[in-house]
mmCIF file of C-alpha atoms in Angstrom:
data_model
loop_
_atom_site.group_PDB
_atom_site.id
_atom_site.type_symbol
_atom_site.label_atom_id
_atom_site.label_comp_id
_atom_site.label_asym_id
_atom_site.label_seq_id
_atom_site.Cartn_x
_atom_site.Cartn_y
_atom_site.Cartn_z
ATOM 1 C CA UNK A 143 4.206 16.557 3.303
ATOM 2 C CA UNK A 144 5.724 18.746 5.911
ATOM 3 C CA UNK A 145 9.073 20.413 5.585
ATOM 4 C CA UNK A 146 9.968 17.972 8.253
ATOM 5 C CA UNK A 147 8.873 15.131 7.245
ATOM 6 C CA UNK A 148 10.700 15.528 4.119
ATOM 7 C CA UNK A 149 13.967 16.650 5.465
ATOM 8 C CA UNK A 150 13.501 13.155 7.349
ATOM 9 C CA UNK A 151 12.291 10.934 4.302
ATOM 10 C CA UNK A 152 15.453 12.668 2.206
ATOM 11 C CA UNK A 153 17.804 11.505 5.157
ATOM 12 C CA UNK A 154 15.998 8.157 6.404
ATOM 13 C CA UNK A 155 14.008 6.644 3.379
ATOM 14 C CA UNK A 156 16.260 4.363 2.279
ATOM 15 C CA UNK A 157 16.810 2.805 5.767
ATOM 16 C CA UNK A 158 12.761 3.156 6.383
ATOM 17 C CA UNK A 159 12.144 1.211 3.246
ATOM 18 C CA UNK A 160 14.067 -1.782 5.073
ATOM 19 C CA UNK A 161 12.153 -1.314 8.146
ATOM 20 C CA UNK A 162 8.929 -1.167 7.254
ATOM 21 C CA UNK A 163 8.368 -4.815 7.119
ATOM 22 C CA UNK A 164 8.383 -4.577 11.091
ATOM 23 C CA UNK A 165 5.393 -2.598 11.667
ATOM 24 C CA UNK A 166 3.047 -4.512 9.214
ATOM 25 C CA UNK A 167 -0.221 -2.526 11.207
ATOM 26 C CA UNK A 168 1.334 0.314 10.975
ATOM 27 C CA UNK A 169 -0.387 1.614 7.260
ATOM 28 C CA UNK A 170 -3.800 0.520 9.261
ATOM 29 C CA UNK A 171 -3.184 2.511 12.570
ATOM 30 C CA UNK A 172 -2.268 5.557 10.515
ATOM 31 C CA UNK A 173 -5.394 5.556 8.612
ATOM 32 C CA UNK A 174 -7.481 5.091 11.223
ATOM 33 C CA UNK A 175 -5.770 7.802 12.736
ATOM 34 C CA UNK A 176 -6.584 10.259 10.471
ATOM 35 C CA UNK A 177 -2.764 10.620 9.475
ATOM 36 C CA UNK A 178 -2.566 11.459 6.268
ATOM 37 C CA UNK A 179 0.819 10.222 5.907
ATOM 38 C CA UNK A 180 2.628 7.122 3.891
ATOM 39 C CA UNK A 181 4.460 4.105 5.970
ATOM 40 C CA UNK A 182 7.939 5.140 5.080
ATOM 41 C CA UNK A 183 7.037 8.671 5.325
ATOM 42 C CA UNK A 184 6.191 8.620 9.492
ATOM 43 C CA UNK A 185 9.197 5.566 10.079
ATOM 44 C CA UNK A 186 11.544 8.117 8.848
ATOM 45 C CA UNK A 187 10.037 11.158 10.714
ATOM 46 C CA UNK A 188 10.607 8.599 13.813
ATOM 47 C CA UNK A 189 14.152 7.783 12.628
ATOM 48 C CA UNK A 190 14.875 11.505 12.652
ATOM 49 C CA UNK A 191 13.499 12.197 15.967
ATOM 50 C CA UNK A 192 15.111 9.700 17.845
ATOM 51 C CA UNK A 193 18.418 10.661 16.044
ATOM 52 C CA UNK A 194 17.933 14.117 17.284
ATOM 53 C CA UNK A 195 17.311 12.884 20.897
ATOM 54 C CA UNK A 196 20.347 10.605 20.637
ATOM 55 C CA UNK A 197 22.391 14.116 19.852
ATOM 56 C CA UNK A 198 21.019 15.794 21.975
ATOM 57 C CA UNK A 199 21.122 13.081 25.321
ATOM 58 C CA UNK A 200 25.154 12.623 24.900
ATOM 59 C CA UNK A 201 26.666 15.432 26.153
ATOM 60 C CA UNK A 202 23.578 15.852 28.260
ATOM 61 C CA UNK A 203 24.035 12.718 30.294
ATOM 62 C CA UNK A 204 28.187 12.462 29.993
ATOM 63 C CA UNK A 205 27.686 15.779 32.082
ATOM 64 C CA UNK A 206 25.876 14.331 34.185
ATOM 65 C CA UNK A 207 27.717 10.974 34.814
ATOM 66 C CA UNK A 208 30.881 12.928 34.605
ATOM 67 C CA UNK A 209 29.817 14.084 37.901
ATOM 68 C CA UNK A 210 29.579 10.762 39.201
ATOM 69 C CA UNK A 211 32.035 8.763 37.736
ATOM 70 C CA UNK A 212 35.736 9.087 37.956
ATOM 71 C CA UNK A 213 37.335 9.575 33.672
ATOM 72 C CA UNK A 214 35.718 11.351 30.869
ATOM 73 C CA UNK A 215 36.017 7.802 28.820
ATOM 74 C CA UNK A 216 33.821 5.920 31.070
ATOM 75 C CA UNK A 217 31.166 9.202 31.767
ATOM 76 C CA UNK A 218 31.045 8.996 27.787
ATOM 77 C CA UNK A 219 30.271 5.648 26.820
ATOM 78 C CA UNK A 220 28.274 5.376 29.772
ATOM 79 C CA UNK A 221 26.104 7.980 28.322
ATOM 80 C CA UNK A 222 26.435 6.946 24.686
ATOM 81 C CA UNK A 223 25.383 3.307 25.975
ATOM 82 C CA UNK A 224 21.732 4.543 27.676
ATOM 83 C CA UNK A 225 21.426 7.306 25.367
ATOM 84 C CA UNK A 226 20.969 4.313 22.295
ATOM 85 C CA UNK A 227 18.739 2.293 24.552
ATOM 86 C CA UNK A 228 16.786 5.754 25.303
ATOM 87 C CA UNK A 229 16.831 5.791 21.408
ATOM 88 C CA UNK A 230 15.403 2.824 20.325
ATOM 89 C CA UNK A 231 12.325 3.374 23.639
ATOM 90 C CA UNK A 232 11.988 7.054 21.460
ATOM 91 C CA UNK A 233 11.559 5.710 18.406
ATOM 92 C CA UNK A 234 9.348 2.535 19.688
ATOM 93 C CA UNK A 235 7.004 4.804 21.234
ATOM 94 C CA UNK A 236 6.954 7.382 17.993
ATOM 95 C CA UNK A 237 5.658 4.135 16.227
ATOM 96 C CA UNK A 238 3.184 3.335 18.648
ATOM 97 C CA UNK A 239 2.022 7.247 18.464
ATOM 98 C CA UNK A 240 -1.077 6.051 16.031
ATOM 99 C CA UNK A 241 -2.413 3.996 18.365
ATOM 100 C CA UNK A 242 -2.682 6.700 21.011
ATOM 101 C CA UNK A 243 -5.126 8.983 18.711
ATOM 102 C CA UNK A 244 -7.234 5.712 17.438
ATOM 103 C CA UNK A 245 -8.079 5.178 20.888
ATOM 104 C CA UNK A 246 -8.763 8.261 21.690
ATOM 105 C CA UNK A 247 -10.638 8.695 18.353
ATOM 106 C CA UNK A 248 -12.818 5.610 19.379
ATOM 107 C CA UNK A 249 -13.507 6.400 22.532
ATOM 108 C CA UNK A 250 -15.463 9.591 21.501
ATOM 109 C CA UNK A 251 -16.767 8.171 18.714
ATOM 110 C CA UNK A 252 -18.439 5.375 21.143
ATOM 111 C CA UNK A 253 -19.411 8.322 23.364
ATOM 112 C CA UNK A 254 -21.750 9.722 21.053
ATOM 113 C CA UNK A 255 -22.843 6.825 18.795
ATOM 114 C CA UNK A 256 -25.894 6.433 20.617
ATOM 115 C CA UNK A 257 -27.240 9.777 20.073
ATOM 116 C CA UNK A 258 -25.557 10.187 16.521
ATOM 117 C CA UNK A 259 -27.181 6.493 15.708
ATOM 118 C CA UNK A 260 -30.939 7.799 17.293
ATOM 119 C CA UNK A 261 -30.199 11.268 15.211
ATOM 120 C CA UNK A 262 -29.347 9.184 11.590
ATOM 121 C CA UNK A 263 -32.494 6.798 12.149
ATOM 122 C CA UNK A 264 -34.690 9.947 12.032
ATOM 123 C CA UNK A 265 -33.206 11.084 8.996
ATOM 124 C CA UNK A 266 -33.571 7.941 7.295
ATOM 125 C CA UNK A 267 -36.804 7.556 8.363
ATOM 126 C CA UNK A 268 -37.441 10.825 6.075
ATOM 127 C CA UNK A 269 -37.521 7.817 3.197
ATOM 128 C CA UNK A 270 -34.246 9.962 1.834
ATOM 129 C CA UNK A 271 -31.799 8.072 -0.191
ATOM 130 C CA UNK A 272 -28.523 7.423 1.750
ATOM 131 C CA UNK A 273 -26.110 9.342 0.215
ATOM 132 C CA UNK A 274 -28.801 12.483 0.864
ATOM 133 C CA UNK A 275 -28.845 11.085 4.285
ATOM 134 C CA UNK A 276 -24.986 11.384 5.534
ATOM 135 C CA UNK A 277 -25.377 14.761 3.564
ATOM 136 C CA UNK A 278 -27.494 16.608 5.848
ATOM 137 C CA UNK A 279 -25.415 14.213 8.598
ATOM 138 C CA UNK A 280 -22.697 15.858 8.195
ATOM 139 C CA UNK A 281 -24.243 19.417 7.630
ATOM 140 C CA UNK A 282 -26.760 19.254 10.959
ATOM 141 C CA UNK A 283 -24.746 17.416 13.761
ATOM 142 C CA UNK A 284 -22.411 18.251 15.818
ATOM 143 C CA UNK A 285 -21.209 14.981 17.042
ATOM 144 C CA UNK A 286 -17.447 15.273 16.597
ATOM 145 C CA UNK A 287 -15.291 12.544 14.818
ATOM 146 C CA UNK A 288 -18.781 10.450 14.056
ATOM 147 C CA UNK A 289 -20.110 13.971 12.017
ATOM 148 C CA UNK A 290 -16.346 14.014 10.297
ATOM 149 C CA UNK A 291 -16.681 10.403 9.493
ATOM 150 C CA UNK A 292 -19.935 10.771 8.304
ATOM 151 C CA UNK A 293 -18.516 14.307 6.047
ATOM 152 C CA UNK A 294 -15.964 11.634 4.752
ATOM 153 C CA UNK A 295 -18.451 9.005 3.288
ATOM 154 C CA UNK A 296 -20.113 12.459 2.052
ATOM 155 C CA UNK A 297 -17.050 13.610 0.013
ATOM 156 C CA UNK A 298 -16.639 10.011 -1.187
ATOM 157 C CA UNK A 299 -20.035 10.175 -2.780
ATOM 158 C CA UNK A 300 -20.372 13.428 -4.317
ATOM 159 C CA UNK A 301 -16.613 14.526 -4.412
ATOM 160 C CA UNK A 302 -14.787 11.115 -5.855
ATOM 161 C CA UNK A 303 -17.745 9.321 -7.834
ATOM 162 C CA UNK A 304 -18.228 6.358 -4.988
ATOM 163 C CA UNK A 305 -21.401 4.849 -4.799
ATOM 164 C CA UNK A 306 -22.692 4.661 -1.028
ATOM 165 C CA UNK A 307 -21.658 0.879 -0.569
ATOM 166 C CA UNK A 308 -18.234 1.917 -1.782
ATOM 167 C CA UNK A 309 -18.178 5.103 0.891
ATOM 168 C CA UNK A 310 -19.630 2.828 3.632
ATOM 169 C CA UNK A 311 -16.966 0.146 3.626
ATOM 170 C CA UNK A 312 -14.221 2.965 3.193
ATOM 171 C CA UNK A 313 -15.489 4.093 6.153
ATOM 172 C CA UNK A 314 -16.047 0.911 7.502
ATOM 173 C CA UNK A 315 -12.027 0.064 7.084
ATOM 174 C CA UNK A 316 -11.273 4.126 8.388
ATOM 175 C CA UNK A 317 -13.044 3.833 11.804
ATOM 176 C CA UNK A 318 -10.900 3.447 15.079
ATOM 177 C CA UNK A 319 -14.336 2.517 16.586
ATOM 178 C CA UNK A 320 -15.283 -1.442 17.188
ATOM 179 C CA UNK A 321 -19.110 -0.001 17.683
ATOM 180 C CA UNK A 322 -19.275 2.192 15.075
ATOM 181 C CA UNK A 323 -17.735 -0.572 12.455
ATOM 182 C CA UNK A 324 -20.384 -3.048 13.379
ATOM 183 C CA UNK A 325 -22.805 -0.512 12.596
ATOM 184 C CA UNK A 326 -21.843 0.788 9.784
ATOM 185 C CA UNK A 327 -21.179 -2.835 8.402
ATOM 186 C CA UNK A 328 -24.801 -3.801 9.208
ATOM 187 C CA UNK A 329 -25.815 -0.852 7.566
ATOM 188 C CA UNK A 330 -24.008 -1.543 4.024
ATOM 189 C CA UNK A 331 -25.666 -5.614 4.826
ATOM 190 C CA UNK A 332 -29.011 -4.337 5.052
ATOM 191 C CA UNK A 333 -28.623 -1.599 1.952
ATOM 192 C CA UNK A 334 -27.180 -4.478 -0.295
ATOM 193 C CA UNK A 335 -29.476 -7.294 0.875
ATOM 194 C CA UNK A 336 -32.333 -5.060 0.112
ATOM 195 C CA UNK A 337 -33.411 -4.705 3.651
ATOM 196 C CA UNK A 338 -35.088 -1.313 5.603
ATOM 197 C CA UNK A 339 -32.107 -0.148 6.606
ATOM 198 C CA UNK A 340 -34.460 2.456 8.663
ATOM 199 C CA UNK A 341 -36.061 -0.412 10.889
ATOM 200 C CA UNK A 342 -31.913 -1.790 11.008
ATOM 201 C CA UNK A 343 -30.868 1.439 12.325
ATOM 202 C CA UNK A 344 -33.762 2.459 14.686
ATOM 203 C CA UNK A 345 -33.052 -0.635 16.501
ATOM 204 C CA UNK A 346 -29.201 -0.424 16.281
ATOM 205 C CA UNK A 347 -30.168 3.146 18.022
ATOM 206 C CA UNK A 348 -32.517 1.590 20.505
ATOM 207 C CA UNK A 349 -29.568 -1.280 21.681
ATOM 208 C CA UNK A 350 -26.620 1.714 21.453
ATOM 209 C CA UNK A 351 -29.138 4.038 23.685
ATOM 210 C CA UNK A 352 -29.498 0.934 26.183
ATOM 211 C CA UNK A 353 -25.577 0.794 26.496
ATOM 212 C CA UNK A 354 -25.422 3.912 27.389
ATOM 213 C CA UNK A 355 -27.652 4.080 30.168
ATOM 214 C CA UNK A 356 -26.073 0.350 31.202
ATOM 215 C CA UNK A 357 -22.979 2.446 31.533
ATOM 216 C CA UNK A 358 -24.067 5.539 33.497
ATOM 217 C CA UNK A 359 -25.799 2.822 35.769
ATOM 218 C CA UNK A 360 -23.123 1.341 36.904
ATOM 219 C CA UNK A 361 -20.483 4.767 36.666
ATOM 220 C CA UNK A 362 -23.377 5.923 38.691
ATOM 221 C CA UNK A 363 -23.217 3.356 41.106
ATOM 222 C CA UNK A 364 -19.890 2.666 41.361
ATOM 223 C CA UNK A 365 -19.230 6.295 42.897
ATOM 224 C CA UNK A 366 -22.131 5.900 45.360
ATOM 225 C CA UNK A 367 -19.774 3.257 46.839
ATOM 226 C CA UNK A 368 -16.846 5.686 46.653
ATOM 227 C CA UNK A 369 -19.180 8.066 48.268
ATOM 228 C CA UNK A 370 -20.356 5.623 50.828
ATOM 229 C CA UNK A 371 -16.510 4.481 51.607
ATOM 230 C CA UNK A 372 -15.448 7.961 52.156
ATOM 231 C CA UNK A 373 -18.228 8.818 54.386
ATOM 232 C CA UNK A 374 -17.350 6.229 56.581
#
């Protein structure tokens, strides 16, 4: 915990406690966020941020409406008046924070699944056992948040005891990434049913791969009409 966070927490935990109940996806988004922080923990960090924008907004804006406005009691509780509505926007948007980094988690996670899916079906079709598998994963790719995810389900394993169906839905529950939890999911289906889960994931690569180039087709064609509109 951060010096801040518990200067805030000492302050605002009481009062966070209470609202908590109002952001029941909030323990989710921060997870998937990779924020390694506890409900009441980021609500109060919020609570103190907005109250230092509230302090800091008064005499900011009564200057400036005192300008405008004829009385120094009107200037003020004009400013006091937007500066809590400016609050409450500060603090609504601190809470919606998480959901800024899970989307831009998943979409680079989905930006490299195809090649991180083709990479992992090779591996597995080494006939290694799956935890030796996200192992040399996480050790050999460079694939961004998909090689940290994979590192994760790694530590799980051989750090905390897990066995690999215990690491894969972890990481199934972690990832910001629609794509990546379906195929992770299949993957821990296939492993528990028995299943080749090198055959599962070849052609999980094969279907990702053909996404891909679905997408550059049509990015691709969508700026040969920009081109063709600006030319004419």
């Amino acid at each position: 915990m951060s010096l801040y966070t518990r200067i805030a927490f000492t302050i605002f935990g009481r009062f966070s406690e209470n609202l908590e109940i109002f952001f029941p996806d909030l323990s989710d988004n921060l997870k998937k966020a990779g924020m390694k922080t506890s409900n009441r923990e980021y609500i109060s960090s919020g609570m103190l941020t907005s109250f230092i924008f509230f302090l800091a907004e008064i005499p900011t804006l009564s200057f400036i409406f005192g300008i405008f406005f004829q009385g120094i009691f009107l200037s003020l509780m004009t400013s006091i008046t937007i500066s809590a509505l400016l609050t409450v926007i500060v603090f609504y948007l601190f809470t919606k924070y998480p959901n800024t980094i899970i989307a831009d988690k998943s979409k680079k996670i989905d930006t490299y699944l195809p090649f991180a899916a083709l990479f992992l079906s090779t591996i597995i079709g080494t006939k290694l056992h799956l935890n030796q598998v996200f192992k040399f994963f996480a050790e050999n790719s460079r694939y961004g948040e998909i090689t940290k995810e994979v590192q994760s389900m790694s530590n799980d394993i051989e750090v905390f005891g897990m066995d690999v169906h215990e690491a894969l839905q972890r990481s199934i529950d972690r990832t910001p990434s629609k794509k990546m939890k379906e195929m992770l999911y299949g993957l821990l289906s296939t492993s528990i049913s028995g299943g080749d889960v090198a055959i599962y994931l070849r052609g999980k690569a094969e279907t990702q791969m053909e996404d891909y180039r679905r997408t550059l087709n049509e990015y691709s064609r969508k700026i040969t009409i920009f081109i063709e509109i600006y030319l004419t």
